[in-house]
Structure formats: structure tokens, C-alpha cells
Coordinates of C-alpha atoms in Angstrom, one line a residue:
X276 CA 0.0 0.0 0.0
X277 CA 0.8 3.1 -0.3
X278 CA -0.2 7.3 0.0
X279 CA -1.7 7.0 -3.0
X280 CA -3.9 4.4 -2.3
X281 CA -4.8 5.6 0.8
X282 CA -5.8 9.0 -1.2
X283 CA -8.4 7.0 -3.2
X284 CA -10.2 5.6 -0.2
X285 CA -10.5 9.0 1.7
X286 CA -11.5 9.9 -2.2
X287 CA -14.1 7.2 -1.9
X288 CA -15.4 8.1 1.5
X289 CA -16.4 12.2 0.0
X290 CA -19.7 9.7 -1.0
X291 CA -20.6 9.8 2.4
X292 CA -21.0 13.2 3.2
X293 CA -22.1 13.8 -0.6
X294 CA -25.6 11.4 -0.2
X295 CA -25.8 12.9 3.3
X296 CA -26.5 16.2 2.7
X297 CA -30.0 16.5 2.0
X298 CA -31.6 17.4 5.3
X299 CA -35.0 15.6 4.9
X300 CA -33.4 12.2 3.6
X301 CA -31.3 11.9 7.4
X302 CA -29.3 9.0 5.6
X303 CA -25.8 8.5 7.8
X304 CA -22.7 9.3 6.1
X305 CA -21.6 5.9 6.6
X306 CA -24.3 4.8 4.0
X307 CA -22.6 6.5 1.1
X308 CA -18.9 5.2 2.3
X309 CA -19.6 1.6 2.3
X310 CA -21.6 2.0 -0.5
X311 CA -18.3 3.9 -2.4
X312 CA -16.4 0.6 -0.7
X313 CA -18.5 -1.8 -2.3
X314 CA -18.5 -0.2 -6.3
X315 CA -14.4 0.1 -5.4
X316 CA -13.7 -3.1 -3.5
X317 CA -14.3 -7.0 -4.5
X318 CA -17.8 -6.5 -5.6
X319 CA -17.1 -3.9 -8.0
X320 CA -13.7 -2.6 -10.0
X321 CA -11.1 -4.4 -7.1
X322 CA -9.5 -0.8 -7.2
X323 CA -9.1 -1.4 -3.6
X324 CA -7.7 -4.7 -1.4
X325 CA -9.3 -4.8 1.7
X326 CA -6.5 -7.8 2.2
X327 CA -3.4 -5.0 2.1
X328 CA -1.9 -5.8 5.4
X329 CA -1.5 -1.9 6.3
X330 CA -4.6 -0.9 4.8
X331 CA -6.5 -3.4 7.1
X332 CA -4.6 -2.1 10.5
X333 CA -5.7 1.4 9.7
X334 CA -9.4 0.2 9.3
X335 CA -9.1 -1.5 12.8
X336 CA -7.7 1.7 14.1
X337 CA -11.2 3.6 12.5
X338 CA -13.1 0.5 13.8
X339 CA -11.8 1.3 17.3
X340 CA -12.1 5.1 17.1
X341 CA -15.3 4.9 16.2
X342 CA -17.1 3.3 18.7
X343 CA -15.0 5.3 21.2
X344 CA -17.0 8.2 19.8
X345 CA -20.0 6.2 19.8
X346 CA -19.4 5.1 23.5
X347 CA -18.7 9.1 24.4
X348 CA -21.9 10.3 23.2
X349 CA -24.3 7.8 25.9
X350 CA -25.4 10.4 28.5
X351 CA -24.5 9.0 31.4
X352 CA -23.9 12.0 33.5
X353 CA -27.4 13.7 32.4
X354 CA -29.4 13.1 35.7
X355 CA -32.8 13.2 34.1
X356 CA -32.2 9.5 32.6
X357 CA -32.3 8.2 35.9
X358 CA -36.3 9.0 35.2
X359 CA -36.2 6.8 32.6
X360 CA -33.9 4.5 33.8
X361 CA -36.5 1.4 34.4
X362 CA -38.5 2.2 31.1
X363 CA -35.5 2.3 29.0
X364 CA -34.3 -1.1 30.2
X365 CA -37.3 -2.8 30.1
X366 CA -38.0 -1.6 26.4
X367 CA -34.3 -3.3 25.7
X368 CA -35.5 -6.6 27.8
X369 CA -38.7 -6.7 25.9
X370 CA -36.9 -6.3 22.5
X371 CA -34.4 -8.6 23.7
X372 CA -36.8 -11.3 24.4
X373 CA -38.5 -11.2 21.0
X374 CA -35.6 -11.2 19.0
X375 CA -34.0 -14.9 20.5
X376 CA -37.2 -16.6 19.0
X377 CA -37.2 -14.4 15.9
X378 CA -33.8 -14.9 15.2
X379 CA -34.3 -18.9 15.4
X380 CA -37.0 -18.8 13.3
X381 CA -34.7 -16.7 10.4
X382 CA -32.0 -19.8 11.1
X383 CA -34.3 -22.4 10.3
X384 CA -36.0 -20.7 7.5
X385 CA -32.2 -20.0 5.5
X386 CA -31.0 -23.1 7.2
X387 CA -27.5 -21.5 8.4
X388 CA -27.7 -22.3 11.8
X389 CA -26.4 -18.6 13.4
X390 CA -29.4 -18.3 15.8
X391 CA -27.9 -17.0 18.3
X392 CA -25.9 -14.4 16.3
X393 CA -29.9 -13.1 14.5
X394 CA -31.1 -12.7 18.2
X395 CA -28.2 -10.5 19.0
X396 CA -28.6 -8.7 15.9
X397 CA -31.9 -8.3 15.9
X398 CA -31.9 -7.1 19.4
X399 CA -29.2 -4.3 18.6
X400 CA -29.5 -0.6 18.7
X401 CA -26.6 1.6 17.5
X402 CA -26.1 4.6 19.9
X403 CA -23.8 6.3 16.8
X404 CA -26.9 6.8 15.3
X405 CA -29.7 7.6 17.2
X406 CA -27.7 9.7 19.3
X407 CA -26.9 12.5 17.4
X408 CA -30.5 12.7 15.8
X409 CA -31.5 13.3 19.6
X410 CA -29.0 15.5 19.9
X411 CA -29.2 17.7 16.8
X412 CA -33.8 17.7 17.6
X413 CA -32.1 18.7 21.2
X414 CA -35.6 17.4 23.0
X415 CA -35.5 15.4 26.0
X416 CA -39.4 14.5 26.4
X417 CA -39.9 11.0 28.4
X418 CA -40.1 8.5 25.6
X419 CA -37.2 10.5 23.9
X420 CA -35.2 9.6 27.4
X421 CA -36.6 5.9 27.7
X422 CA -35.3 5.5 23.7
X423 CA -31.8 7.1 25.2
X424 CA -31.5 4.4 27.9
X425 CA -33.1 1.3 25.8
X426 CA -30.5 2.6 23.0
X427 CA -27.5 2.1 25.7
X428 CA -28.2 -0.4 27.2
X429 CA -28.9 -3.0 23.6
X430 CA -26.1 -1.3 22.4
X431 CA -23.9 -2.2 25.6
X432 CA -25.7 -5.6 26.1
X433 CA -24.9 -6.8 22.7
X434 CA -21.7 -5.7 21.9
X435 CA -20.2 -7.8 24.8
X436 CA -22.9 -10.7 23.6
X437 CA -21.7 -10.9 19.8
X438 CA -18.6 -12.8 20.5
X439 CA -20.3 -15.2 22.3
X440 CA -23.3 -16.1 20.0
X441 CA -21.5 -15.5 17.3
X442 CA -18.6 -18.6 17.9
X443 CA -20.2 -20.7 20.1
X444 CA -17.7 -23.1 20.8
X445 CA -15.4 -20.7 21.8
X446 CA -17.8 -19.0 23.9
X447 CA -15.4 -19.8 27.3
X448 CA -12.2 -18.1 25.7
X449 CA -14.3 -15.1 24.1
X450 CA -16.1 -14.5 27.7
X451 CA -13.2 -14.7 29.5
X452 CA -12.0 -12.0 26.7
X453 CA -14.9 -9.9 26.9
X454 CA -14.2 -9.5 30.9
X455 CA -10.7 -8.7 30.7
X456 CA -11.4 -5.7 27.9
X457 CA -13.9 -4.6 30.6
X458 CA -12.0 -4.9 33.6
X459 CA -9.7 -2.5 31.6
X460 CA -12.2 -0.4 31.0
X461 CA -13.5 -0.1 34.5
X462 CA -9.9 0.5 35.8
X463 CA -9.4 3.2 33.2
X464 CA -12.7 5.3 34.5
X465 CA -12.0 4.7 38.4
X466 CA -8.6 6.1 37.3
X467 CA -10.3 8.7 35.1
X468 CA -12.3 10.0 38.0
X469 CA -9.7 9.5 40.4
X470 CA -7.5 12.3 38.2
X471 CA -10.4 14.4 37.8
X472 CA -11.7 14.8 41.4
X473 CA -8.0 16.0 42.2
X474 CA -7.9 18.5 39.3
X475 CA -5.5 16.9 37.4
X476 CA -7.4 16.9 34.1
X477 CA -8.2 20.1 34.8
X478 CA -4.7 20.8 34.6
X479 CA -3.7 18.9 32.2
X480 CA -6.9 20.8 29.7
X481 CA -5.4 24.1 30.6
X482 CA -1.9 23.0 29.7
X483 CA -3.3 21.8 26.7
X484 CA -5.0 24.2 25.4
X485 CA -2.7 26.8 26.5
X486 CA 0.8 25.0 24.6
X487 CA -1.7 23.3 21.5
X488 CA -0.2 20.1 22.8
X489 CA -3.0 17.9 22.7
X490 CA -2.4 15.8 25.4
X491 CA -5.8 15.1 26.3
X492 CA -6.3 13.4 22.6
X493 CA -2.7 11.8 22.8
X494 CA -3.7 10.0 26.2
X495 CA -7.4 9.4 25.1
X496 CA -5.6 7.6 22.2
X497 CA -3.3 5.9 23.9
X498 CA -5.5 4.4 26.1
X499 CA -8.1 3.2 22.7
X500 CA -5.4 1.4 21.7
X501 CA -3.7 -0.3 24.1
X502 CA -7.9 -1.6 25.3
X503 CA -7.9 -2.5 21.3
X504 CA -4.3 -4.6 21.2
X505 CA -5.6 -6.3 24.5
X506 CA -8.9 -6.8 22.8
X507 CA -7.1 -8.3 19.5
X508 CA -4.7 -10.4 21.9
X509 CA -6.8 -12.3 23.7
X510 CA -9.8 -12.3 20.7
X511 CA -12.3 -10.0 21.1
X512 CA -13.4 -7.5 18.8
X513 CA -12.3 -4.1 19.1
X514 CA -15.4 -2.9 19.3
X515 CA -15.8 -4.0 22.6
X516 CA -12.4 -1.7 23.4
X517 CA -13.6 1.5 21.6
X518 CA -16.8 1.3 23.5
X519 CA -15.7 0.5 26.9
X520 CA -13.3 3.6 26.5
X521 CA -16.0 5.7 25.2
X522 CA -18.2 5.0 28.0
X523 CA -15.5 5.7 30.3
X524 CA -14.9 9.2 28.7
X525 CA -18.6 10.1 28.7
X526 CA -19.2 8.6 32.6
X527 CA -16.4 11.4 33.9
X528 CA -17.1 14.1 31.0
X529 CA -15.5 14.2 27.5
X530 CA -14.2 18.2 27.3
X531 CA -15.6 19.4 23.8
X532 CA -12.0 20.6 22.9
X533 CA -11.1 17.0 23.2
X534 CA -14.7 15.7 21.3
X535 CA -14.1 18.2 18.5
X536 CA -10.4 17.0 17.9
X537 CA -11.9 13.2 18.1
X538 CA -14.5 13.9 15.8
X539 CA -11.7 15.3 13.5
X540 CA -9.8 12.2 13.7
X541 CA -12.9 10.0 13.7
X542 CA -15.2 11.9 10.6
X543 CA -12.5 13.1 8.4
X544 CA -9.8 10.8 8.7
X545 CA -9.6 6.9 10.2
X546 CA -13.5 6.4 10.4
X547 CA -14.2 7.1 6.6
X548 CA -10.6 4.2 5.7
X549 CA -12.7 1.7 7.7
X550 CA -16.0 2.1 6.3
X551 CA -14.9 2.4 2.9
X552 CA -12.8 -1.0 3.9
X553 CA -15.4 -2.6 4.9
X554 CA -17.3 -2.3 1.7
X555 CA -14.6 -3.1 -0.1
X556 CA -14.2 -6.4 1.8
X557 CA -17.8 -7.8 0.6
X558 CA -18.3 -10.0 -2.2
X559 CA -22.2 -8.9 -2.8
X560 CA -21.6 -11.3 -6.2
X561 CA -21.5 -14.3 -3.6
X562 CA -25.1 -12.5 -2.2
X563 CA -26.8 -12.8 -5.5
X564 CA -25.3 -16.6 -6.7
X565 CA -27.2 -17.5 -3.2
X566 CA -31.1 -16.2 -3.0
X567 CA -31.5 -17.8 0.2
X568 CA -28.4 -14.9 1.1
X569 CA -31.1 -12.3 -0.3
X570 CA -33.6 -13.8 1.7
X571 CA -32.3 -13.4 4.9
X572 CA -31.5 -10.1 4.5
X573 CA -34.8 -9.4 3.8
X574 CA -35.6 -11.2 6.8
X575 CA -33.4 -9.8 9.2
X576 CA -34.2 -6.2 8.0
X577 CA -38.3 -7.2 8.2
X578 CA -37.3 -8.7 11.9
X579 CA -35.9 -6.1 13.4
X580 CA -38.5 -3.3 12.6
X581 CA -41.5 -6.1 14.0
X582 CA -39.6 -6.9 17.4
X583 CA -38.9 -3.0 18.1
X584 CA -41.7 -2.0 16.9
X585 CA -43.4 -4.2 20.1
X586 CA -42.3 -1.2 22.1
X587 CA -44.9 0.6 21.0
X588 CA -47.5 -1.6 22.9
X589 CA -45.7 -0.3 26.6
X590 CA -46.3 3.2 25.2
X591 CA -43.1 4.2 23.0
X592 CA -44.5 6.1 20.2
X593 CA -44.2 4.5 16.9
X594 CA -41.3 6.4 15.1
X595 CA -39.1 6.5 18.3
X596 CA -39.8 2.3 18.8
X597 CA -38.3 2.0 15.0
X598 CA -35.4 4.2 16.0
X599 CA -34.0 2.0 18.2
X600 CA -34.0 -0.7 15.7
X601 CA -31.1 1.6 14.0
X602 CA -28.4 -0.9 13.6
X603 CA -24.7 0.0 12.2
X604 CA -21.7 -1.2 15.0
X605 CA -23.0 -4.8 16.0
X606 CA -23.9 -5.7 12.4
X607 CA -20.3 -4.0 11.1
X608 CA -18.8 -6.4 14.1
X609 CA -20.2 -9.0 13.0
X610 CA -19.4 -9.1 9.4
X611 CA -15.8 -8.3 10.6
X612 CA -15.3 -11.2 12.9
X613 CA -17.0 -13.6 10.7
X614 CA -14.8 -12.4 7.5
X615 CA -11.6 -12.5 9.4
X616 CA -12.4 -15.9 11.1
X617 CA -14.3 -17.6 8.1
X618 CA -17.4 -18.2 10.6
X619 CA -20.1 -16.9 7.8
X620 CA -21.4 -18.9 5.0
X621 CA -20.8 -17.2 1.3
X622 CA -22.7 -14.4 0.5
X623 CA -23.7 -14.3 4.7
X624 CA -21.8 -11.4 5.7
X625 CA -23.1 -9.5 2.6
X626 CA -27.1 -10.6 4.0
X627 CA -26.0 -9.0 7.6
X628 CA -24.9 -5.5 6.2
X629 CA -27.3 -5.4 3.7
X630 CA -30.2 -6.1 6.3
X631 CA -28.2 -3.4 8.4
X632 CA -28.5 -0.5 6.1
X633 CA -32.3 -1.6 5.1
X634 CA -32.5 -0.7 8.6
X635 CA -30.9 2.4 8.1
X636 CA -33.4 3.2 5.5
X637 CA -36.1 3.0 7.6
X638 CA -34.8 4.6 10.3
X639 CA -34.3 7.5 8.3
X640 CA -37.7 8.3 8.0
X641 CA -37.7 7.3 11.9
X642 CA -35.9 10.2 12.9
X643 CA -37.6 12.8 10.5
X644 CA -41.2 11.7 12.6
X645 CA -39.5 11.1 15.2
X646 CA -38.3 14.5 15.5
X647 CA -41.4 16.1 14.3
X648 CA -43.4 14.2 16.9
X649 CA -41.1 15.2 19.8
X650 CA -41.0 18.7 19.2
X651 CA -44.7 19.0 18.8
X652 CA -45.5 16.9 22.0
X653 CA -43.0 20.0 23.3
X654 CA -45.1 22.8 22.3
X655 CA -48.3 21.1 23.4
X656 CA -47.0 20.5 26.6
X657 CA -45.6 24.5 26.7
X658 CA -48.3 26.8 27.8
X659 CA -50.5 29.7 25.7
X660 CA -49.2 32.6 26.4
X661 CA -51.2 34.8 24.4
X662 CA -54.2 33.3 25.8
X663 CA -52.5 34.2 29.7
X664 CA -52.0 37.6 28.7

């Protein structure tokens, strides 16, 4: 590999922000990057080798970095969730519950014996997206808060349960793992706070931003991935590392100097190389010389709006109960792991992505009525003041 190539694939990833930019579609950037990936990669021209050695450690980097950002942005320090603390988890329980026999059911009916691994993707939420549509309507009615803390918590729940259902037989080793990464974790925020209740980050953001050394990005990196090469060494994904260092960042309080550099290093740089990658490294050909491939996307997609959409019968409000179903970092995991450890059947990891951004799709229009809903449930809710005076 070389600069060059690595000029193409940021060239590639411009398709993100490109298909992202009308307002009322809401698609993610990432849409348009895999999308670029997949005309460049195996499916398409073969412009780009997702097997380059150095090209695939820089993806794992963007894999990493990404769900640190996607880990920072869970609101654990916003007191009003504890409100909707019990709703939220019960929505993710409920969900949870329904997908184990849905995802059977899609085993038996393609015959590839990855039950387990539908449940856990059917269950899954991805906080990278719904996030910043909360964020960006900036509403914070009840359900919106309940949808924040089901979000988390699937999110959470199945990131640390993909390894597991998704090798079976090696579900000691990839537990055992799973706890290690998160011991890490745990020991990074108790030291975290530990610094920051004696004004040492404090410090140490003055300093920063006083001598433009970036030290708070250095460390936060540092720390990413030396969690990711403890992931890789005892075989977890490093998804599991990027968002046990996120969470840590957001539980103490992520300084925006610090999110706005790792957003620069996340959105314009190492998170665009990895999507892009990740196209690139399906073989969608393989998807359509197997129809039963096509099928199950179809059916994973179809499953994952029914068994979220059940949230609306404890209250949720339709386009907030499809939300949730937004899928991107467990599905991406998955299709990952699988590829790299030949666990999928052909054309299987294309049916999982492919199912992922259907969801995508739909949770597009989720967020526009989401949104609207929200913000008119806010008005109704403010009082008349024309009538008062």
C-alpha cells in the first residue's frame, strides 16, 4: 500500500457526506462510504484490497475510534435518565426477548444455523446513530429519554454478547475475553475520576490548550489502543475496546475541545478508511449466486423493525420504537469477525450488512417523525401565552 492508495479511499469516502446532505433524507454518512467501498472493493472494480496488510490495520484503528465516539456520546452524566432508567431497560429486555425466537426462526427458515448471532442482531440498537439525531432535535421529552436508555443499554448488552453467540464453541475463551477488555475499562474510568476529582485533568486541559499540545487526545488515544491490542490479543473484537473507552470518557465528561479533535480524527480521517474498507471487503456477487443470502437479508431487516416496533405496545411512540432498531456497529462487528475468522457462509456477511442499512433506511424516516413528533408533544406540553395575557 501506499499514499496514494490511501488518497483513493478517503477519495471514496467524500460519497458519504455527498448522499448525506440533504436534510430531509437523514441517511448517515456511513451509508454512502460503504456504498463507495463496495463499487471500489471486491464486488465492484477491485480498485481497492481490503486484504493489504496496512490498509486493514488502519481500518481497525477507525473501527476502534469509532465506537470510542459512539461510547462518548451515551449520557451517562445527564441526571434526568435516571427518570427513565426502568422504562429504558425494560424496552431493551422486551426487545431482547422477542428477537432470540425471531432470530431462530430466520435460522431455520435460510437453514445457516447462526441463531444466536440473528437474536443479538436483531436485538441491537446503535447509539452512533440515534444519538446525534437526539442531539441535533435537542428534546428530552420522556419517551425520547426511555429510547436514550433502551439505545444504551442493547447497544452495551450486545456488543459484549456478539462474540459469544457468534462462535459458540469458543464462547469460554471469548467470555473470558470480553471481561478482561472490561475490567480494563472499569480500571481506566476509576482512574479517570480518580484524576479528575483532584484537578489533574483540569490541569492537564489548561496546559493543553494553553501549549496546543493535545495531550488530552494523545492520552485518550493511547489508552483506545492499548484496550484495542488487548482486545485483539486475547480475541475480542475491538469494538468492545472503543466502547468500553468511550463509556468511560462520557461517565467522567468528554471536554468538547477534546470531542471536536476526536471527531476530527474519527469523521475526516480513520472512520471514513474503515467504512470504505469494509465495503470493499464484501463479495455482494457471492449475495446474489445464493437467493437464500437475499432472503435473509430481507428477513433480518423485516425482523428487526417487528420486534422493536413491540415497544410501542408499553407506550413508545411509533417512530421512536423503530429508532431504536437503528443498527450499524454490531452488524459491522459482526461481518468483521466472521470475514476475518471464516465463521459466515458465502454471500452471509453481505445478507447481515445489507439487512443493516435496510434498517438504516427505515430509520431515516424514523428520525424525521421522530423529531417532528417530539417537538410538537414540546409545544403542546408549553403553555398559551397569548391566551394568559
Amino acid at each position: 500500500m501506499n499514499l496514494f492508495t490511501l488518497a483513493v479511499v478517503l477519495a471514496a469516502g467524500l460519497a458519504g457526506p455527498l448522499l448525506a446532505a440533504p436534510k430531509r433524507a437523514r441517511l448517515p454518512v456511513v451509508v454512502g462510504e460503504i456504498l463507495m467501498g463496495v463499487a471500489l472493493g471486491r464486488t465492484g472494480a477491485g480498485w481497492i484490497d481490503p486484504d493489504e496488510p496496512v490498509l486493514s490495520f488502519v481500518s481497525a484503528a477507525g473501527f476502534a475510534l469509532v465506537m470510542l465516539v459512539a461510547g462518548s456520546h451515551v449520557p451517562l452524566r445527564d441526571t434526568a435518565l435516571r427518570v427513565a432508567l426502568r422504562r429504558g431497560v425494560m424496552l431493551a429486555v422486551v426487545v431482547g426477548l422477542l428477537a432470540v425466537p425471531a432470530g431462530f426462526g430466520i435460522a431455520a427458515l435460510t437453514g445457516t444455523g447462526h441463531g444466536l448471532l440473528y437474536a443479538v442482531l436483531l436485538a441491537s440498537s446503535s447509539a452512533a446513530l440515534v444519538m446525534p439525531v437526539i442531539d441535533e432535535a435537542g428534546i428530552g421529552t420522556r419517551p425520547v429519554l426511555a429510547t436514550i436508555v433502551q439505545v444504551a443499554v442493547a447497544d452495551t448488552a450486545c456488543i459484549v454478547a456478539l462474540p459469544l453467540a457468534e462462535a459458540p464453541d469458543r464462547a469460554g475463551r471469548a467470555a473470558l475475553g470480553a471481561l478482561a477488555v472490561l475490567a480494563a475499562g472499569a480500571l481506566w474510568y476509576l482512574i479517570l475520576r480518580w484524576l479528575d476529582r483532584r484537578g489533574t485533568v483540569d490541569r492537564v486541559h489548561d496546559l493543553s490548550k494553553a501549549r496546543h499540545f493535545g495531550l488530552e487526545l494523545r492520552i485518550s488515544l493511547i489508552v483506545l489502543f492499548g484496550l484495542a491490542g488487548l482486545a485483539q490479543l486475547v480475541g475480542v473484537s475491538v469494538m468492545l475496546a472503543g466502547f468500553a473507552a468511550g463509556l468511560a470518557l462520557g461517565a467522567v465528561g468528554e471536554p468538547r475541545r477534546l470531542a471536536r479533535q476526536l471527531f476530527a480524527v474519527t469523521d475526516g480521517f480513520l472512520g471514513p478508511v474503515f467504512f470504505v474498507w469494509l465495503g470493499a471487503s464484501l463479495d455482494l456477487r457471492a449475495l446474489a449466486e445464493h437467493p437464500v443470502m437475499i432472503a435473509l437479508a430481507g428477513a433480518l431487516a423485516l425482523g428487526t423493525v417487528v420486534v422493536h416496533t413491540a415497544a410501542r405496545l408499553l407506550g413508545q411512540p411509533l417512530p421512536l420504537a423503530v429508532l431504536a432498531g437503528a443498527q450499524l456497529g454490531v452488524p459491522v462487528a459482526a461481518v468483521t469477525i466472521g470475514t476475518r475468522e471464516r465463521l459466515l457462509a458465502a454471500g452471509e456477511g453481505g445478507a447481515l450488512l445489507a439487512a443493516a442499512l435496510i434498517s438504516v433506511g427505515v430509520t431515516a424516516w424514523a428520525a424525521s417523525a421522530a423529531v417532528r413528533n417530539a417537538r410538537e408533544h414540546v409545544n403542546d406540553e408549553q403553555p398559551d401565552r397569548g391566551g394568559a395575557a
